[in-house]
Short mmCIF file of C-alpha atoms and ligand atoms in Angstrom, two decimals:
data_model
loop_
_atom_site.label_atom_id
_atom_site.label_comp_id
_atom_site.label_asym_id
_atom_site.label_seq_id
_atom_site.Cartn_x
_atom_site.Cartn_y
_atom_site.Cartn_z
CA UNK F 1 28.05 -28.48 -57.47
CA UNK F 2 29.13 -26.97 -54.12
CA UNK F 3 27.56 -28.64 -51.15
CA UNK F 4 24.48 -26.89 -50.14
CA UNK F 5 24.58 -25.02 -46.93
CA UNK F 6 22.18 -26.51 -44.40
CA UNK F 7 20.19 -24.49 -41.98
CA UNK F 8 19.47 -26.62 -39.00
CA UNK F 9 17.61 -25.87 -36.05
CA UNK F 10 17.89 -29.29 -34.60
CA UNK F 11 20.58 -31.36 -33.02
CA UNK F 12 23.34 -32.72 -35.30
CA UNK F 13 21.85 -36.25 -35.50
CA UNK F 14 18.43 -34.88 -36.21
CA UNK F 15 17.77 -37.30 -39.08
CA UNK F 16 17.01 -39.83 -36.36
CA UNK F 17 14.63 -37.61 -34.46
CA UNK F 18 11.07 -38.41 -34.54
CA UNK F 19 9.62 -35.72 -36.79
CA UNK F 20 6.40 -34.16 -35.75
CA UNK F 21 3.95 -33.87 -38.48
CA UNK F 22 1.95 -30.70 -38.71
CA UNK F 23 -1.06 -33.00 -38.01
CA UNK F 24 0.09 -32.90 -34.42
CA UNK F 25 -0.78 -29.31 -34.22
CA UNK F 26 -3.86 -27.54 -35.44
CA UNK F 27 -3.63 -24.59 -37.86
CA UNK F 28 -3.74 -22.11 -35.00
CA UNK F 29 -1.01 -23.77 -32.98
CA UNK F 30 1.16 -23.97 -36.13
CA UNK F 31 0.63 -20.34 -36.84
CA UNK F 32 1.31 -19.30 -33.31
CA UNK F 33 4.43 -21.49 -32.96
CA UNK F 34 5.88 -19.69 -36.04
CA UNK F 35 4.76 -16.16 -35.27
CA UNK F 36 7.49 -13.73 -34.23
CA UNK F 37 7.20 -12.75 -30.58
CA UNK F 38 9.34 -9.61 -30.49
CA UNK F 39 10.08 -6.82 -33.02
CA UNK F 40 13.59 -8.02 -33.40
CA UNK F 41 12.27 -11.42 -34.55
CA UNK F 42 10.35 -9.91 -37.43
CA UNK F 43 11.97 -10.38 -40.85
CA UNK F 44 11.67 -7.53 -43.45
CA UNK F 45 9.16 -4.68 -43.44
CA UNK F 46 12.07 -2.40 -42.35
CA UNK F 47 10.17 0.89 -42.79
CA UNK F 48 7.21 -0.47 -40.64
CA UNK F 49 9.59 -1.86 -38.01
CA UNK F 50 11.54 1.40 -37.75
CA UNK F 51 8.46 3.51 -37.38
CA UNK F 52 6.96 1.26 -34.75
CA UNK F 53 10.23 1.29 -32.81
CA UNK F 54 10.05 5.16 -32.73
CA UNK F 55 6.33 5.02 -31.65
CA UNK F 56 7.11 2.44 -28.94
CA UNK F 57 10.11 4.42 -27.55
CA UNK F 58 8.17 7.67 -27.55
CA UNK F 59 5.31 6.12 -25.81
CA UNK F 60 7.57 4.65 -23.11
CA UNK F 61 9.49 7.97 -22.68
CA UNK F 62 6.24 9.75 -22.01
CA UNK F 63 4.61 6.97 -20.10
CA UNK F 64 1.55 7.37 -22.27
CA UNK F 65 -0.36 4.82 -24.25
CA UNK F 66 0.63 4.42 -27.93
CA UNK F 67 -1.47 6.35 -30.27
CA UNK F 68 -4.23 4.42 -32.14
CA UNK F 69 -2.65 2.50 -34.97
CA UNK F 70 -4.14 1.35 -38.31
CA UNK F 71 -2.30 -1.51 -40.13
CA UNK F 72 -3.35 -2.25 -43.68
CA UNK F 73 -2.17 -4.63 -46.38
CA UNK F 74 -3.11 -8.01 -47.97
CA UNK F 75 -3.72 -11.11 -45.85
CA UNK F 76 -0.94 -13.04 -44.42
CA UNK F 77 1.73 -10.26 -44.47
CA UNK F 78 2.10 -9.78 -40.69
CA UNK F 79 -0.60 -7.36 -39.49
CA UNK F 80 -1.63 -9.66 -36.53
CA UNK F 81 2.01 -10.28 -35.91
CA UNK F 82 2.79 -6.52 -35.46
CA UNK F 83 -0.32 -6.04 -33.39
CA UNK F 84 0.59 -8.84 -31.02
CA UNK F 85 4.23 -7.88 -30.82
CA UNK F 86 3.56 -4.34 -29.82
CA UNK F 87 1.96 -5.05 -26.45
CA UNK F 88 4.82 -7.37 -25.66
CA UNK F 89 7.34 -4.52 -26.46
CA UNK F 90 5.23 -2.08 -24.34
CA UNK F 91 4.82 -4.60 -21.48
CA UNK F 92 1.05 -4.25 -21.63
CA UNK F 93 -1.99 -6.63 -22.01
CA UNK F 94 -3.66 -7.25 -25.35
CA UNK F 95 -7.26 -8.04 -26.02
CA UNK F 96 -8.19 -9.37 -29.39
CA UNK F 97 -11.39 -9.13 -31.29
CA UNK F 98 -12.57 -8.94 -34.94
CA UNK F 99 -14.86 -6.61 -36.92
CA UNK F 100 -17.34 -9.44 -37.92
CA UNK F 101 -17.86 -10.26 -34.24
CA UNK F 102 -18.78 -6.66 -33.48
CA UNK F 103 -22.46 -6.31 -34.59
CA UNK F 104 -23.70 -4.02 -31.79
CA UNK F 105 -22.04 -1.67 -29.18
CA UNK F 106 -22.66 -4.36 -26.52
CA UNK F 107 -20.21 -6.68 -28.27
CA UNK F 108 -17.46 -4.03 -27.92
CA UNK F 109 -18.33 -2.75 -24.52
CA UNK F 110 -16.78 -5.50 -22.27
CA UNK F 111 -13.37 -5.08 -24.23
CA UNK F 112 -13.33 -1.46 -23.56
CA UNK F 113 -14.19 -1.59 -19.93
CA UNK F 114 -11.68 -4.44 -19.47
CA UNK F 115 -8.89 -2.49 -21.12
CA UNK F 116 -6.44 -1.38 -18.61
CA UNK F 117 -4.44 1.88 -18.93
CA UNK F 118 -1.96 1.71 -21.82
CA UNK F 119 -3.20 -1.75 -22.96
CA UNK F 120 -3.88 -2.70 -26.59
CA UNK F 121 -7.25 -3.58 -28.06
CA UNK F 122 -6.62 -5.37 -31.40
CA UNK F 123 -9.53 -5.38 -33.87
CA UNK F 124 -8.84 -7.47 -36.85
CA UNK F 125 -10.80 -6.88 -40.14
CA UNK F 126 -11.94 -3.56 -38.66
CA UNK F 127 -13.63 -2.62 -41.94
CA UNK F 128 -16.23 -5.25 -41.17
CA UNK F 129 -17.43 -3.64 -37.85
CA UNK F 130 -21.08 -2.56 -38.05
CA UNK F 131 -21.91 1.14 -38.53
CA UNK F 132 -23.53 1.19 -34.97
CA UNK F 133 -20.29 0.03 -33.41
CA UNK F 134 -18.33 2.48 -35.46
CA UNK F 135 -20.38 5.39 -34.18
CA UNK F 136 -19.93 3.99 -30.66
CA UNK F 137 -16.21 3.74 -30.97
CA UNK F 138 -15.53 7.38 -32.05
CA UNK F 139 -15.81 8.93 -28.62
CA UNK F 140 -13.93 6.03 -27.13
CA UNK F 141 -10.96 6.50 -29.37
CA UNK F 142 -11.06 10.22 -29.07
CA UNK F 143 -11.82 11.01 -25.42
CA UNK F 144 -11.91 7.52 -23.87
CA UNK F 145 -15.57 8.18 -23.23
CA UNK F 146 -18.31 5.64 -23.56
CA UNK F 147 -21.75 6.99 -24.37
CA UNK F 148 -24.56 4.48 -23.40
CA UNK F 149 -28.15 5.12 -24.31
CA UNK F 150 -30.61 3.85 -21.86
CA UNK F 151 -34.34 3.43 -22.81
CA UNK F 152 -36.06 4.32 -26.06
CA UNK F 153 -38.00 7.21 -27.65
CA UNK F 154 -39.04 10.05 -25.23
CA UNK F 155 -37.55 8.32 -22.31
CA UNK F 156 -34.20 7.63 -23.76
CA UNK F 157 -31.22 9.20 -22.06
CA UNK F 158 -27.53 9.01 -22.54
CA UNK F 159 -25.07 8.38 -19.75
CA UNK F 160 -21.29 8.87 -20.14
CA UNK F 161 -18.55 6.82 -18.57
CA UNK F 162 -14.85 7.58 -18.58
CA UNK F 163 -12.57 4.58 -19.31
CA UNK F 164 -8.81 4.13 -19.00
CA UNK F 165 -6.74 5.42 -21.96
CA UNK F 166 -5.69 2.53 -24.10
CA UNK F 167 -4.58 1.89 -27.74
CA UNK F 168 -6.80 0.58 -30.56
CA UNK F 169 -4.86 -1.31 -33.23
CA UNK F 170 -7.04 -1.92 -36.25
CA UNK F 171 -5.98 -4.23 -39.07
CA UNK F 172 -7.63 -4.18 -42.52
CA UNK F 173 -7.14 -5.71 -45.92
CA UNK F 174 -9.41 -3.01 -47.36
CA UNK F 175 -8.42 0.44 -46.12
CA UNK F 176 -10.57 1.88 -48.91
CA UNK F 177 -13.76 0.55 -47.12
CA UNK F 178 -13.03 2.43 -43.97
CA UNK F 179 -15.06 5.62 -43.50
CA UNK F 180 -13.01 8.76 -43.41
CA UNK F 181 -14.08 9.59 -39.81
CA UNK F 182 -12.87 6.14 -38.60
CA UNK F 183 -9.64 6.39 -40.60
CA UNK F 184 -8.91 9.80 -39.17
CA UNK F 185 -9.18 8.54 -35.61
CA UNK F 186 -6.00 6.47 -36.14
CA UNK F 187 -3.00 8.87 -35.66
CA UNK F 188 -0.66 6.27 -36.86
CA UNK F 189 -1.18 4.43 -40.14
CA UNK F 190 1.26 1.81 -41.52
CA UNK F 191 1.04 -0.16 -44.78
CA UNK F 192 2.38 -3.72 -44.74
CA UNK F 193 3.71 -4.76 -48.19
CA UNK F 194 4.68 -7.96 -50.00
CA UNK F 195 8.08 -9.51 -49.10
CA UNK F 196 11.09 -10.05 -51.20
CA UNK F 197 12.21 -13.57 -52.07
CA UNK F 198 15.30 -13.36 -49.83
CA UNK F 199 13.17 -12.26 -46.86
CA UNK F 200 10.81 -15.15 -47.36
CA UNK F 201 13.69 -17.53 -47.61
CA UNK F 202 15.08 -16.13 -44.29
CA UNK F 203 11.59 -16.76 -42.69
CA UNK F 204 11.56 -20.23 -44.08
CA UNK F 205 15.03 -21.08 -42.69
CA UNK F 206 14.13 -19.62 -39.22
CA UNK F 207 10.80 -21.37 -39.16
CA UNK F 208 12.37 -24.81 -40.24
CA UNK F 209 14.60 -24.25 -37.22
CA UNK F 210 11.69 -23.60 -34.90
CA UNK F 211 10.02 -26.80 -36.30
CA UNK F 212 13.33 -28.76 -35.87
CA UNK F 213 13.39 -29.60 -39.52
CA UNK F 214 16.45 -29.46 -41.78
CA UNK F 215 15.99 -27.44 -44.97
CA UNK F 216 18.74 -26.82 -47.58
CA UNK F 217 19.34 -23.29 -48.77
CA UNK F 218 18.29 -24.09 -52.32
CA UNK F 219 15.11 -25.59 -51.13
CA UNK F 220 14.32 -22.56 -48.97
CA UNK F 221 14.94 -20.36 -52.02
CA UNK F 222 12.59 -22.51 -54.22
CA UNK F 223 9.84 -22.35 -51.59
CA UNK F 224 10.42 -18.60 -51.20
CA UNK F 225 10.02 -18.01 -54.96
CA UNK F 226 6.63 -19.72 -54.83
CA UNK F 227 5.39 -18.02 -51.68
CA UNK F 228 3.60 -15.18 -53.37
CA UNK F 229 5.47 -12.57 -51.45
CA UNK F 230 3.50 -13.70 -48.36
CA UNK F 231 4.90 -15.19 -45.10
CA UNK F 232 1.71 -17.11 -44.36
CA UNK F 233 1.94 -18.86 -47.76
CA UNK F 234 5.63 -19.61 -47.14
CA UNK F 235 4.66 -21.18 -43.80
CA UNK F 236 1.97 -23.17 -45.38
CA UNK F 237 4.27 -24.57 -48.06
CA UNK F 238 6.85 -25.34 -45.49
CA UNK F 239 4.21 -27.36 -43.46
CA UNK F 240 3.40 -29.45 -46.56
CA UNK F 241 7.00 -29.85 -47.73
CA UNK F 242 8.04 -30.86 -44.24
CA UNK F 243 5.27 -33.62 -44.08
CA UNK F 244 6.30 -34.77 -47.58
CA UNK F 245 9.96 -34.91 -46.63
CA UNK F 246 9.05 -36.84 -43.49
CA UNK F 247 7.19 -39.59 -45.43
CA UNK F 248 9.36 -39.71 -48.45
CA UNK F 249 12.83 -38.49 -47.62
CA UNK F 250 13.70 -39.16 -43.95
CA UNK F 251 12.65 -35.58 -43.05
CA UNK F 252 15.33 -33.63 -44.81
CA UNK F 253 14.04 -30.91 -47.20
CA UNK F 254 16.46 -30.86 -50.19
CA UNK F 255 15.61 -28.88 -53.26
CA UNK F 256 14.62 -32.10 -55.08
CA UNK F 257 12.22 -33.14 -52.31
CA UNK F 258 10.76 -29.62 -52.19
CA UNK F 259 10.15 -29.54 -55.87
CA UNK F 260 8.48 -32.99 -55.89
CA UNK F 261 6.26 -31.90 -52.90
CA UNK F 262 5.24 -28.75 -54.78
CA UNK F 263 4.35 -30.61 -57.90
CA UNK F 264 2.25 -33.03 -55.99
CA UNK F 265 0.45 -29.98 -54.37
CA UNK F 266 0.06 -28.55 -57.97
CA UNK F 267 1.90 -25.34 -57.05
CA UNK F 268 3.56 -24.11 -60.27
CA UNK F 269 6.84 -22.38 -60.75
CA UNK F 270 5.20 -18.93 -60.25
CA UNK F 271 3.55 -20.06 -57.07
CA UNK F 272 0.14 -20.28 -58.75
CA UNK F 273 -2.24 -22.90 -57.14
CA UNK F 274 -5.11 -24.77 -58.65
CA UNK F 275 -7.59 -22.02 -57.81
CA UNK F 276 -5.53 -19.28 -59.44
CA UNK F 277 -5.31 -21.27 -62.59
CA UNK F 278 -9.00 -22.00 -62.45
CA UNK F 279 -9.59 -18.22 -62.24
CA UNK F 280 -7.48 -17.61 -65.34
CA UNK F 281 -9.16 -20.50 -67.23
CA UNK F 282 -12.61 -19.29 -66.42
CA UNK F 283 -11.79 -15.82 -67.56
CA UNK F 284 -10.52 -17.21 -70.86
CA UNK F 285 -13.08 -20.08 -71.50
CA UNK F 286 -16.26 -18.49 -70.13
CA UNK F 287 -15.61 -14.80 -70.56
CA UNK F 288 -13.56 -14.85 -73.78
CA UNK F 289 -10.60 -13.34 -71.95
CA UNK F 290 -12.68 -10.51 -70.50
CA UNK F 291 -13.53 -7.93 -69.61
CA UNK F 292 -15.62 -9.74 -67.05
CA UNK F 293 -17.22 -8.37 -63.83
CA UNK F 294 -15.86 -9.63 -60.44
CA UNK F 295 -19.27 -10.87 -59.40
CA UNK F 296 -19.76 -12.85 -62.61
CA UNK F 297 -16.41 -14.52 -62.15
CA UNK F 298 -17.25 -15.30 -58.56
CA UNK F 299 -20.57 -16.86 -59.59
CA UNK F 300 -18.79 -19.08 -62.19
CA UNK F 301 -16.24 -20.25 -59.68
CA UNK F 302 -18.67 -20.44 -56.85
CA UNK F 303 -16.42 -18.28 -54.69
CA UNK F 304 -17.43 -15.09 -52.87
CA UNK F 305 -16.24 -12.04 -54.76
CA UNK F 306 -14.54 -10.65 -51.63
CA UNK F 307 -12.45 -13.81 -51.43
CA UNK F 308 -11.38 -13.39 -55.09
CA UNK F 309 -10.57 -9.69 -54.64
CA UNK F 310 -8.66 -10.19 -51.38
CA UNK F 311 -6.97 -13.51 -51.98
CA UNK F 312 -6.69 -14.41 -55.56
CA UNK F 313 -6.51 -11.31 -57.72
CA UNK F 314 -3.84 -9.29 -55.98
CA UNK F 315 -1.15 -11.88 -56.80
CA UNK F 316 -2.36 -12.35 -60.40
CA UNK F 317 -2.36 -8.57 -60.76
CA UNK F 318 1.12 -8.36 -59.36
CA UNK F 319 2.43 -10.83 -61.87
CA UNK F 320 0.72 -9.15 -64.68
CA UNK F 321 -1.41 -12.13 -65.58
CA UNK F 322 -4.65 -10.17 -65.32
CA UNK F 323 -5.52 -6.49 -65.68
CA UNK F 324 -8.36 -4.57 -63.96
CA UNK F 325 -10.10 -2.18 -66.30
CA UNK F 326 -13.16 0.04 -65.79
CA UNK F 327 -15.20 -2.62 -67.69
CA UNK F 328 -13.92 -5.55 -65.69
CA UNK F 329 -11.15 -8.07 -65.41
CA UNK F 330 -9.13 -8.99 -68.50
CA UNK F 331 -6.49 -11.71 -69.08
CA UNK F 332 -3.15 -10.31 -70.31
CA UNK F 333 -0.83 -11.88 -73.04
CA UNK F 334 1.42 -12.96 -70.15
CA UNK F 335 -1.65 -14.65 -68.50
CA UNK F 336 -2.44 -16.46 -71.68
CA UNK F 337 1.12 -17.56 -72.11
CA UNK F 338 0.99 -19.02 -68.60
CA UNK F 339 -1.84 -21.07 -69.53
CA UNK F 340 -0.12 -22.25 -72.67
CA UNK F 341 -2.48 -20.31 -75.01
CA UNK F 342 -1.03 -18.19 -77.85
CA UNK F 343 -2.00 -14.60 -77.45
CA UNK F 344 -4.07 -13.12 -80.31
CA UNK F 345 -1.87 -11.47 -82.97
CA UNK F 346 -4.12 -8.41 -83.36
CA UNK F 347 -6.63 -6.60 -81.16
CA UNK F 348 -9.41 -7.62 -83.60
CA UNK F 349 -8.60 -11.25 -82.90
CA UNK F 350 -8.71 -10.50 -79.23
CA UNK F 351 -12.22 -12.00 -78.57
CA UNK F 352 -11.71 -15.27 -80.45
CA UNK F 353 -11.49 -17.57 -77.54
P1 ADP G 1 -2.12 -10.99 -41.25
O1 ADP G 1 -2.57 -10.59 -39.95
O2 ADP G 1 -1.52 -9.82 -42.09
O3 ADP G 1 -3.14 -11.78 -42.09
P2 ADP G 1 -0.19 -12.64 -39.81
O4 ADP G 1 0.39 -11.64 -38.97
O5 ADP G 1 -1.24 -13.53 -39.16
O6 ADP G 1 -0.83 -11.88 -41.13
O7 ADP G 1 0.95 -13.52 -40.49
C1 ADP G 1 0.86 -14.84 -40.79
C2 ADP G 1 2.08 -15.64 -40.42
O8 ADP G 1 3.14 -15.18 -41.18
C3 ADP G 1 2.49 -15.38 -38.92
O9 ADP G 1 1.96 -16.44 -38.15
C4 ADP G 1 3.98 -15.45 -38.97
O10 ADP G 1 4.40 -16.76 -38.71
C5 ADP G 1 4.28 -15.15 -40.39
N1 ADP G 1 4.92 -13.71 -40.56
C6 ADP G 1 4.18 -12.66 -40.87
N2 ADP G 1 4.94 -11.55 -40.90
C7 ADP G 1 6.23 -12.00 -40.67
C8 ADP G 1 7.45 -11.37 -40.53
N3 ADP G 1 7.64 -10.07 -40.85
N4 ADP G 1 8.51 -12.10 -40.14
C9 ADP G 1 8.43 -13.45 -39.85
N5 ADP G 1 7.23 -14.08 -39.89
C10 ADP G 1 6.19 -13.46 -40.31
#
């Protein structure tokens, strides 16, 4: 076999370097360390990057704030990354908040009054903002006008305040849950999609470099295959495999080390984790293969239905292991095969589990 190409962000004699375990950093630090800082550092998502570059260039040429932007797509695909890269490209400030933190207009007001001309206000999980905040944000997004109601009942009066024009960037995993008026206030809407294996392998190689860890090309590919099309999953696998390699293999991530680490973490050859398999097994053993309602599956697994819908099901659906029907979720023959259960030979036998 040809010698594997090594992607090495460290010095030549890095095997003797003291390796830093990811325990040195908390999850947030780890995420931030690996997050691309500029648009040119972003891997993949060519359509999104090209469109953003046009928006940025146009905003700069007109010396105007960027139009409000909505980013949607499953978790871990780079929405926050794009939202934080944009202000850097524009040379403006960025304020960050999140839908669940915005229960009443007073929670949003300081962000709006603090936003300078052309700056960015990033609202993550924007679909989880309360309806009162949503009503409040409409005139802000449209006319940069804040309507504040003082007093109650007969004595109530509204005062208006003008604020500096700025850009709202909203991110959502559930664009379907946004109301039409809110969605319409975003002049720019971009969808972030799953990544190809080669793109994830590239992210892994670059990030191994940033972490001063040595990863062989084959090992990066094996991790990429199991990363569920998602950079955040790729980064998490890298964190684990790096720790494993440090303890068991002097820090170098070869394909053999990577596969052993993945086996220990119970990540299978498709990238399914314990919870994914538990979902499939529950569907088969408790619900006879389905159809089963999302809430019922959630109760059986003791996991909120939202989490299942956002984080577990999209990948199982993509792999064709489950199916969503009007009557509920069903396991597919491929799903059964993955669990090592022979599919029924006829539809009549379909509910024999
Ligand atoms: P989201 O906001 O969609 O949940 P994030 O932007 O937080 O996802 O991405 C999670 C991590 O994945 C980031 O910290 C970053 O390291 C990595 N990542 C995401 N998208 C890319 C990309 N296009 N290129 C390189 N790394 C990426």
